Short mmCIF file of C-alpha atoms in Angstrom, two decimals:
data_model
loop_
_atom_site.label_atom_id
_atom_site.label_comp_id
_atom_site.label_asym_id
_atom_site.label_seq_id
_atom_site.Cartn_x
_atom_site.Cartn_y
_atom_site.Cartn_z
CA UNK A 1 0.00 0.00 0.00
CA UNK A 2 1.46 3.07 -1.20
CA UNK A 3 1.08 6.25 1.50
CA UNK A 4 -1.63 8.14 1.08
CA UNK A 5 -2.14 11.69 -0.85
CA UNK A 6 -4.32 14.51 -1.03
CA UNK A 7 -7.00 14.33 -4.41
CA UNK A 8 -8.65 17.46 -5.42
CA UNK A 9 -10.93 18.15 -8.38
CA UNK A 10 -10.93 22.02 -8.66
CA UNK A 11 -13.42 23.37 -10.85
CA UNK A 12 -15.18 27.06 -11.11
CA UNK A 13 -17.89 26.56 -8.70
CA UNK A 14 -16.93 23.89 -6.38
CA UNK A 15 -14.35 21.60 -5.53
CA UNK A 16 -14.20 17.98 -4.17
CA UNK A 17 -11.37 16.84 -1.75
CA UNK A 18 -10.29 13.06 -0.80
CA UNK A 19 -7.55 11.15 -0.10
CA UNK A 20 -6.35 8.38 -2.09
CA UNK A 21 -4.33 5.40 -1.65
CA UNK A 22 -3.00 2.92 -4.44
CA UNK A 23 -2.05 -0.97 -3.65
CA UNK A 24 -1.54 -3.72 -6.34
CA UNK A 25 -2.29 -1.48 -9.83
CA UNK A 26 -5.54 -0.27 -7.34
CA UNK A 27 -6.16 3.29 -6.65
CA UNK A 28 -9.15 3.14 -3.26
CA UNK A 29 -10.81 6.77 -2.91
CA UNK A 30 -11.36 7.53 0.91
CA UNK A 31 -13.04 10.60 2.70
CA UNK A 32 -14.41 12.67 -0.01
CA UNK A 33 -16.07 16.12 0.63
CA UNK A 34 -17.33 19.15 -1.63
CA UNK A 35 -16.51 22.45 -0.73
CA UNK A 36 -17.76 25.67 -2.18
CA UNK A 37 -15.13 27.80 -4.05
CA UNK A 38 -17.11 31.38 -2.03
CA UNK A 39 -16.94 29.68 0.99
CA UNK A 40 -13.07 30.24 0.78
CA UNK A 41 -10.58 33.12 0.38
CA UNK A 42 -8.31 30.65 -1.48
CA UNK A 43 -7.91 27.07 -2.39
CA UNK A 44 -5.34 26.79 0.94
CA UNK A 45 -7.59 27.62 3.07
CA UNK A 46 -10.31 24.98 1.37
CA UNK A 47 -7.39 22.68 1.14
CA UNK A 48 -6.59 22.97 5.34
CA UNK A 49 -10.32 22.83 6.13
CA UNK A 50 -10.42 19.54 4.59
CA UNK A 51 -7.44 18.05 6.28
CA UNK A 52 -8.87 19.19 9.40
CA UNK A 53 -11.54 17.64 9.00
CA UNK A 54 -9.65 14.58 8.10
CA UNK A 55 -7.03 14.54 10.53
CA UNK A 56 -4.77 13.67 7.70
CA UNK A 57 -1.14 14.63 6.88
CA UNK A 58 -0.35 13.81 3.55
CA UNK A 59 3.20 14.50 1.41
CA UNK A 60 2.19 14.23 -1.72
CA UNK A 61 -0.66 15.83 -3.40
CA UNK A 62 -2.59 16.22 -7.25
CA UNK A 63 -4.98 18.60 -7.91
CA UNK A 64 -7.03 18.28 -10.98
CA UNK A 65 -8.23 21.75 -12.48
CA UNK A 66 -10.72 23.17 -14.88
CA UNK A 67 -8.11 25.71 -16.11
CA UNK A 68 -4.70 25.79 -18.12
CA UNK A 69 -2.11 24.90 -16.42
CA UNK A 70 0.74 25.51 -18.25
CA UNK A 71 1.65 28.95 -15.82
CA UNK A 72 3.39 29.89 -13.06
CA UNK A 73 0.11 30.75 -11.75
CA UNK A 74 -3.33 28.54 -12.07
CA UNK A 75 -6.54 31.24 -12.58
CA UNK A 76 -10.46 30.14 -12.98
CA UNK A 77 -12.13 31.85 -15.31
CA UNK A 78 -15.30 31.23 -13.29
CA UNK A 79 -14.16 31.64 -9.64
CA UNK A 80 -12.25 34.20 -7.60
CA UNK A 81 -9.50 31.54 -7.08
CA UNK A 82 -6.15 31.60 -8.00
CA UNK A 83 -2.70 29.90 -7.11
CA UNK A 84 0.63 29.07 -7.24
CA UNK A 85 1.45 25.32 -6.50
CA UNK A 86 4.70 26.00 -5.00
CA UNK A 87 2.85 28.44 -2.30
CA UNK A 88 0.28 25.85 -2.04
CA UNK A 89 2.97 22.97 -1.79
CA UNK A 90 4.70 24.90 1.12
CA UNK A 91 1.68 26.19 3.03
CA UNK A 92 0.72 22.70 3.17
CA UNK A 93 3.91 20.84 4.17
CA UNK A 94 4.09 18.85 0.75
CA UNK A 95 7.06 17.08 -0.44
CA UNK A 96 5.30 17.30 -3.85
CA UNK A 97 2.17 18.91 -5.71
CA UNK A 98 1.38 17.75 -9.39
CA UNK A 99 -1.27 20.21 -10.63
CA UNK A 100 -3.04 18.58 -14.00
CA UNK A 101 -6.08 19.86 -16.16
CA UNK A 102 -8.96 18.18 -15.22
CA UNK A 103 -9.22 16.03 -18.96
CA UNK A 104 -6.23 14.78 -18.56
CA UNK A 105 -6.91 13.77 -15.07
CA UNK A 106 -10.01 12.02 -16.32
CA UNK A 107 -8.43 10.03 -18.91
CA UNK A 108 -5.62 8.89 -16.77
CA UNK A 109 -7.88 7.58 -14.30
CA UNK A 110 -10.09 5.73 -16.48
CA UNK A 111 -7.89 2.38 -16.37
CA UNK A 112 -8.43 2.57 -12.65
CA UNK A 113 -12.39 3.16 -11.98
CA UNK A 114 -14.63 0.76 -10.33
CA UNK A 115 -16.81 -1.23 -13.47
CA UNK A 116 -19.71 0.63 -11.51
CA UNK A 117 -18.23 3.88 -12.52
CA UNK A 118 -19.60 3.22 -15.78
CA UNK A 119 -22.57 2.60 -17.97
CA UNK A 120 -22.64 0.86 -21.25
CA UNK A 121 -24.17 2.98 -24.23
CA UNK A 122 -22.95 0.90 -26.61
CA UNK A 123 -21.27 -2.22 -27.91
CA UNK A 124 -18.53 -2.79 -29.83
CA UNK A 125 -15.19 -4.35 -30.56
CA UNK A 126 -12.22 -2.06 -29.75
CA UNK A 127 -9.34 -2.16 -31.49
CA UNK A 128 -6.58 -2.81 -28.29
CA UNK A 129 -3.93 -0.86 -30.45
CA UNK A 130 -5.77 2.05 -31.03
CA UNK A 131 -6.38 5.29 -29.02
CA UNK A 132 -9.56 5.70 -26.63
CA UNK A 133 -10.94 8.64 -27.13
CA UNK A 134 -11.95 10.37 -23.87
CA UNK A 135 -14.81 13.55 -24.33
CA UNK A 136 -17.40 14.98 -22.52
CA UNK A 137 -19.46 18.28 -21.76
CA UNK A 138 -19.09 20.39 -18.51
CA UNK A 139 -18.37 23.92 -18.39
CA UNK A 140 -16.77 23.61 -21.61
CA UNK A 141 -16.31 20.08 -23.92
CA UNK A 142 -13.41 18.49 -22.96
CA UNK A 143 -11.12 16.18 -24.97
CA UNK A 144 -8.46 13.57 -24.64
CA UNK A 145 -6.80 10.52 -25.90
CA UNK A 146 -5.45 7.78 -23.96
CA UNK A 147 -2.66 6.09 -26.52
CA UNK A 148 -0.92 2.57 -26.42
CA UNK A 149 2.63 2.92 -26.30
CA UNK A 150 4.48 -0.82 -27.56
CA UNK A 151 6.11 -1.27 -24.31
CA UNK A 152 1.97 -2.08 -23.31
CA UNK A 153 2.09 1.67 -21.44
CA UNK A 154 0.44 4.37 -22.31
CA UNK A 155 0.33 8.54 -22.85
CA UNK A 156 -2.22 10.87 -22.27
CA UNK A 157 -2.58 13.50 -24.51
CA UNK A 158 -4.89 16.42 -23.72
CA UNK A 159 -6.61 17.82 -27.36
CA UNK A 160 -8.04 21.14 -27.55
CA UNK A 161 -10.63 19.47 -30.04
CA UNK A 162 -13.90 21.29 -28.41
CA UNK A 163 -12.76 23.83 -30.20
CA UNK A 164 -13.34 22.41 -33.35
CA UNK A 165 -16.06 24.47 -35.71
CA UNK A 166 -19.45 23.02 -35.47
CA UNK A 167 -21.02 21.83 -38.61
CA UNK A 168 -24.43 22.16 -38.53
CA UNK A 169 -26.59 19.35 -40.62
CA UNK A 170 -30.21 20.37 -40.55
CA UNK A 171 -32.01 23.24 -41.46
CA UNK A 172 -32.74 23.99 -37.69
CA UNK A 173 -29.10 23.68 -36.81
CA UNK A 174 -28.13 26.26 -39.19
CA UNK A 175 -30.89 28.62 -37.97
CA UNK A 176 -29.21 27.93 -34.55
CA UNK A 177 -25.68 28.24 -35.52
CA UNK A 178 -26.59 31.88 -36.92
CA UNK A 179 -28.47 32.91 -33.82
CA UNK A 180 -25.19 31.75 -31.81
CA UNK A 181 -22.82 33.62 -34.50
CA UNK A 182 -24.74 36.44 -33.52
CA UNK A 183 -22.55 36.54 -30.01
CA UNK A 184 -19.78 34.72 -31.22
CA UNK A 185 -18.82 35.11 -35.09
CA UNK A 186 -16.74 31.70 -34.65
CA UNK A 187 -19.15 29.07 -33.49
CA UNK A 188 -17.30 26.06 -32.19
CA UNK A 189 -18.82 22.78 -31.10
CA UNK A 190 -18.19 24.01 -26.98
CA UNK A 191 -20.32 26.87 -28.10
CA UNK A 192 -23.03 23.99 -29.06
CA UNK A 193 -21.66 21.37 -26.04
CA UNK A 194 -21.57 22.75 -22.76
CA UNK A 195 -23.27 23.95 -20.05
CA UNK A 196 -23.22 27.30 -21.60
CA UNK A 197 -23.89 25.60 -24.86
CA UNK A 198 -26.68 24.25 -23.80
CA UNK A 199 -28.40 27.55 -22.69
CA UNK A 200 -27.39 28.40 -26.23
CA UNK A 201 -29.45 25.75 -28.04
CA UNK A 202 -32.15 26.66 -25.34
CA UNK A 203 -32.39 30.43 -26.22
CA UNK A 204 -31.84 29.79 -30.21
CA UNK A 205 -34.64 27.29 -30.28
CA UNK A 206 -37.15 29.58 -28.61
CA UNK A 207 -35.57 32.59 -31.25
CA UNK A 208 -36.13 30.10 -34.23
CA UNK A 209 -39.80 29.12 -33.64
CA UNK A 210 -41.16 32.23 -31.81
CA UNK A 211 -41.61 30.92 -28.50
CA UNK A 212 -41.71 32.90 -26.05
CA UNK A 213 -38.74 32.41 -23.72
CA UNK A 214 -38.35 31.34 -20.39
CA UNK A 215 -35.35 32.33 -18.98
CA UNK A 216 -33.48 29.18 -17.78
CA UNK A 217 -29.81 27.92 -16.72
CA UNK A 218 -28.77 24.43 -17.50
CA UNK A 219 -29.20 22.67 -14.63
CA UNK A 220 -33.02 24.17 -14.96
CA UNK A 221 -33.15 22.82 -18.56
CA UNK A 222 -32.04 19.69 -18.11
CA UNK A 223 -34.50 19.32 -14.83
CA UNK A 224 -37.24 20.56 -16.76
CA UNK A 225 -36.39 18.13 -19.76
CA UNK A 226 -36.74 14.89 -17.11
CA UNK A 227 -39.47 16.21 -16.31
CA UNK A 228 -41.17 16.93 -19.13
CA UNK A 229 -42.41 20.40 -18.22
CA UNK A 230 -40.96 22.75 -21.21
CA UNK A 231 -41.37 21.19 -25.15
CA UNK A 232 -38.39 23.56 -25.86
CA UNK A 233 -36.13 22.10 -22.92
CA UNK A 234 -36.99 18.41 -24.06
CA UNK A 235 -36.06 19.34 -27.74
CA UNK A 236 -33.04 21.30 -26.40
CA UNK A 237 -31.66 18.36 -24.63
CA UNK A 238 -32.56 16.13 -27.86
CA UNK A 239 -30.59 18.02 -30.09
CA UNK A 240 -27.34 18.48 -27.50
CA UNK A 241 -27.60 14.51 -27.24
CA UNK A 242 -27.65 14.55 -31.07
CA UNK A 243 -25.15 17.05 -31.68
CA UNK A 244 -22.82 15.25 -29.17
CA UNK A 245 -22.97 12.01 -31.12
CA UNK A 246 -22.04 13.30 -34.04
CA UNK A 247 -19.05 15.20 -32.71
CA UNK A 248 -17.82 11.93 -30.73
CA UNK A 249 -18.17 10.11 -33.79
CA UNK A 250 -16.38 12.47 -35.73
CA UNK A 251 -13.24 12.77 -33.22
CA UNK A 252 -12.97 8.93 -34.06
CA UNK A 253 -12.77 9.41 -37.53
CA UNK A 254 -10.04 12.43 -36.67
CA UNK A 255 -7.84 10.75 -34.57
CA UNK A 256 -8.42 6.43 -35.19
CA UNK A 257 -9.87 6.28 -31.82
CA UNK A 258 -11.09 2.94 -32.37
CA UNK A 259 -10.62 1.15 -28.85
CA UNK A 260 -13.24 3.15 -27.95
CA UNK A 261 -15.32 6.14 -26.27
CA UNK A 262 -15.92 7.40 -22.85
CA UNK A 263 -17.65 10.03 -22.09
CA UNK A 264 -16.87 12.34 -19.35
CA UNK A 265 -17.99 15.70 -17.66
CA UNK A 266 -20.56 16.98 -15.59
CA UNK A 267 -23.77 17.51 -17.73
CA UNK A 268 -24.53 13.54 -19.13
CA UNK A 269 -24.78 11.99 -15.42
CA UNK A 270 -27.67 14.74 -14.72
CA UNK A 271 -29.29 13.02 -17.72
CA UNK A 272 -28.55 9.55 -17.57
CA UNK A 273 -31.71 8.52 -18.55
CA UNK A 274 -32.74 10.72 -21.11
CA UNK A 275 -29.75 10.42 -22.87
CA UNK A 276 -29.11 6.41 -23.07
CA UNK A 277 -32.76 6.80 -24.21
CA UNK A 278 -31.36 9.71 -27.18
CA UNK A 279 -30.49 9.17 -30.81
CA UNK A 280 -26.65 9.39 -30.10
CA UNK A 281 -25.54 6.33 -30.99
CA UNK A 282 -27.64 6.65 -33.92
CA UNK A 283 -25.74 10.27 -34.71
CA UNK A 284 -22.14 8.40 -33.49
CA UNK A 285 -22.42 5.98 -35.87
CA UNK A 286 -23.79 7.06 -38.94
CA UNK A 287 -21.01 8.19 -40.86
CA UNK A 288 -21.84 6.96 -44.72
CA UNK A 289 -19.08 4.65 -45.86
CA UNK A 290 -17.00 4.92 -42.53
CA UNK A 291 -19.96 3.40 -40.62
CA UNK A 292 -18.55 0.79 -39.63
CA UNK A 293 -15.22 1.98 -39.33
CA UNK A 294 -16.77 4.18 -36.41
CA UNK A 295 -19.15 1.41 -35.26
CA UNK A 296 -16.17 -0.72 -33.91
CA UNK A 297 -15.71 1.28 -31.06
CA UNK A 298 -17.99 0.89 -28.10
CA UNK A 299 -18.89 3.66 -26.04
CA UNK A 300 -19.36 3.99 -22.23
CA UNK A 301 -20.25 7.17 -19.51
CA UNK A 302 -18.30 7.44 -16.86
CA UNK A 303 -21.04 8.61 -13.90
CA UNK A 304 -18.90 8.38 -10.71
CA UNK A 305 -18.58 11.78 -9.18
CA UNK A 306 -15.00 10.27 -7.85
CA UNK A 307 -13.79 9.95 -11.61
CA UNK A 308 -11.13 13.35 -11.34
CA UNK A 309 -10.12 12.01 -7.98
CA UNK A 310 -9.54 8.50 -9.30
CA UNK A 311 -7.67 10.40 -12.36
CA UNK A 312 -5.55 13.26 -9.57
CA UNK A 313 -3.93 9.81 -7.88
CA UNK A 314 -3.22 8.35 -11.46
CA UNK A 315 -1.56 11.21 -12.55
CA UNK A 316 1.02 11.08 -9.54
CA UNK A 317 2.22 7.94 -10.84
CA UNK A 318 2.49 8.83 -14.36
CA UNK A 319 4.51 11.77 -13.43
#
């Protein structure tokens, strides 16, 4: 059993502490708590509330972030927070703090997930050589590949690929791609695939058939889409399922990602149900005379709120 270290998946609004051990190729998740990011001056004092709490003292420590990473200095775009890790790593006694973005944090802990971290959406027969493509909406549409190296390891590469342009298909798509290019000449598929995306479709929908529209964030669309309560919020949801299976299918014709899909982030756990029940594997698959070339690869959702913990303690032993 390897000693334990401090997990934290640091995102805009909230994040989630834990501490994590790892014992025969296992990682074991222990003690998790959420914190609110307002509740806090800074992530160090978040960070010593925890281990309070906790009574732990660990040396080592990952912290998985919604943000780049590649400065001095990690800032959220949507949260007062910002830090150094070498303050951080000295404030809180560490002998070492790995600081990763969240994506890549996801797809390095994928090998190491309970099976009940995941759902099947769909079958298939994944090429072992071949990348795994690892993508999901959140507060923006994250994108990574895991890749087999021929010594049976493997690399992590974080893709900026939700920043691809989004190619509408249908003539409602291209109403709503004009309505979006309204606020953003550049629409990309994050502008379509997010959180914010979603409020996008939302609002363009209601624009395109002269609904009235009822102001709602996209925790409030997806609720009232479960439930039934809003036609515009059930289409809404519809079309971001659609949209999303396209663009996942796509990324495996762009990169060879046949070993497979995950599917990651924050919004597709919210709705599970609607969306196993959604055209996407339909919209994955149907890519004319690549078809099958894309219908290889099976999919699966990863719906553990643990999965960037899981991924922080992986990414301390691939550093």
């Amino acid at each position: 059993m390897s000693d334990p270290v401090l997990v934290a998946d640091i995102g805009g609004t909230n994040v989630r502490f834990a501490i994590a051990e790892a014992a025969g190729g296992a990682i074991a998740i222990s003690k998790p708590q959420n914190f609110r990011a307002e509740d806090f001056e800074t992530i160090r004092d978040a960070a010593d509330a925890y281990l309070e709490s906790v009574e732990a003292k660990p040396k080592r420590a990952c912290f998985a972030v919604a943000a780049p990473v590649k400065t001095a200095e990690i800032k959220f775009t949507n949260s007062h927070w910002r830090f150094q890790p070498k303050e951080i790593e000295t404030a809180l006694r560490l002998d070492g703090l790995r600081v990763v973005n969240d994506f890549y944090a996801l797809a390095a802990g994928v090998d190491f997930m309970p099976a009940d971290a995941f759902v099947t959406v769909k079958d298939g027969k994944p090429d072992t050589g071949a990348p795994v493509l690892v993508i999901g909406p959140g507060t923006g549409l994250g994108q990574a590949l895991i890749v087999p190296t021929p010594d049976s390891g493997r690399v992590i590469v974080a893709t900026e690929g939700g920043h691809v342009s989004f190619a509408p298909r249908t003539d409602e798509e291209f109403e709503i791609k004009k309505f979006i290019a309204r606020e953003h000449p550049r629409v990309s598929v994050e502008r379509i695939l997010s959180g914010r995306g979603l409020v996008n479709i939302h609002r363009a929908l209601c624009a395109v058939e002269g609904t009235q529209r009822v102001s709602l964030q996209a925790n409030e669309i997806t609720k009232a889409a479960i439930e039934g309560a809003y036609p515009i919020a059930v289409k809404a949801v519809d079309m971001f399922c659609t949209i999303l299976g396209r663009v996942a299918g796509d990324a495996v014709l762009a990169t060879g990602a046949r070993g497979g899909v995950v599917l990651g982030g924050g919004i597709l756990p919210k709705i599970k149900d609607v969306f196993l029940n959604s055209d996407f594997v339909e919209h994955f698959t149907e890519k004319g005379r690549m078809s099958e070339y894309v219908g290889a690869a099976p999919v699966k959702m990863i719906i553990t709120e643990e999965a960037a913990l899981y991924g922080a303690a992986a990414s301390l032993q691939l550093n």
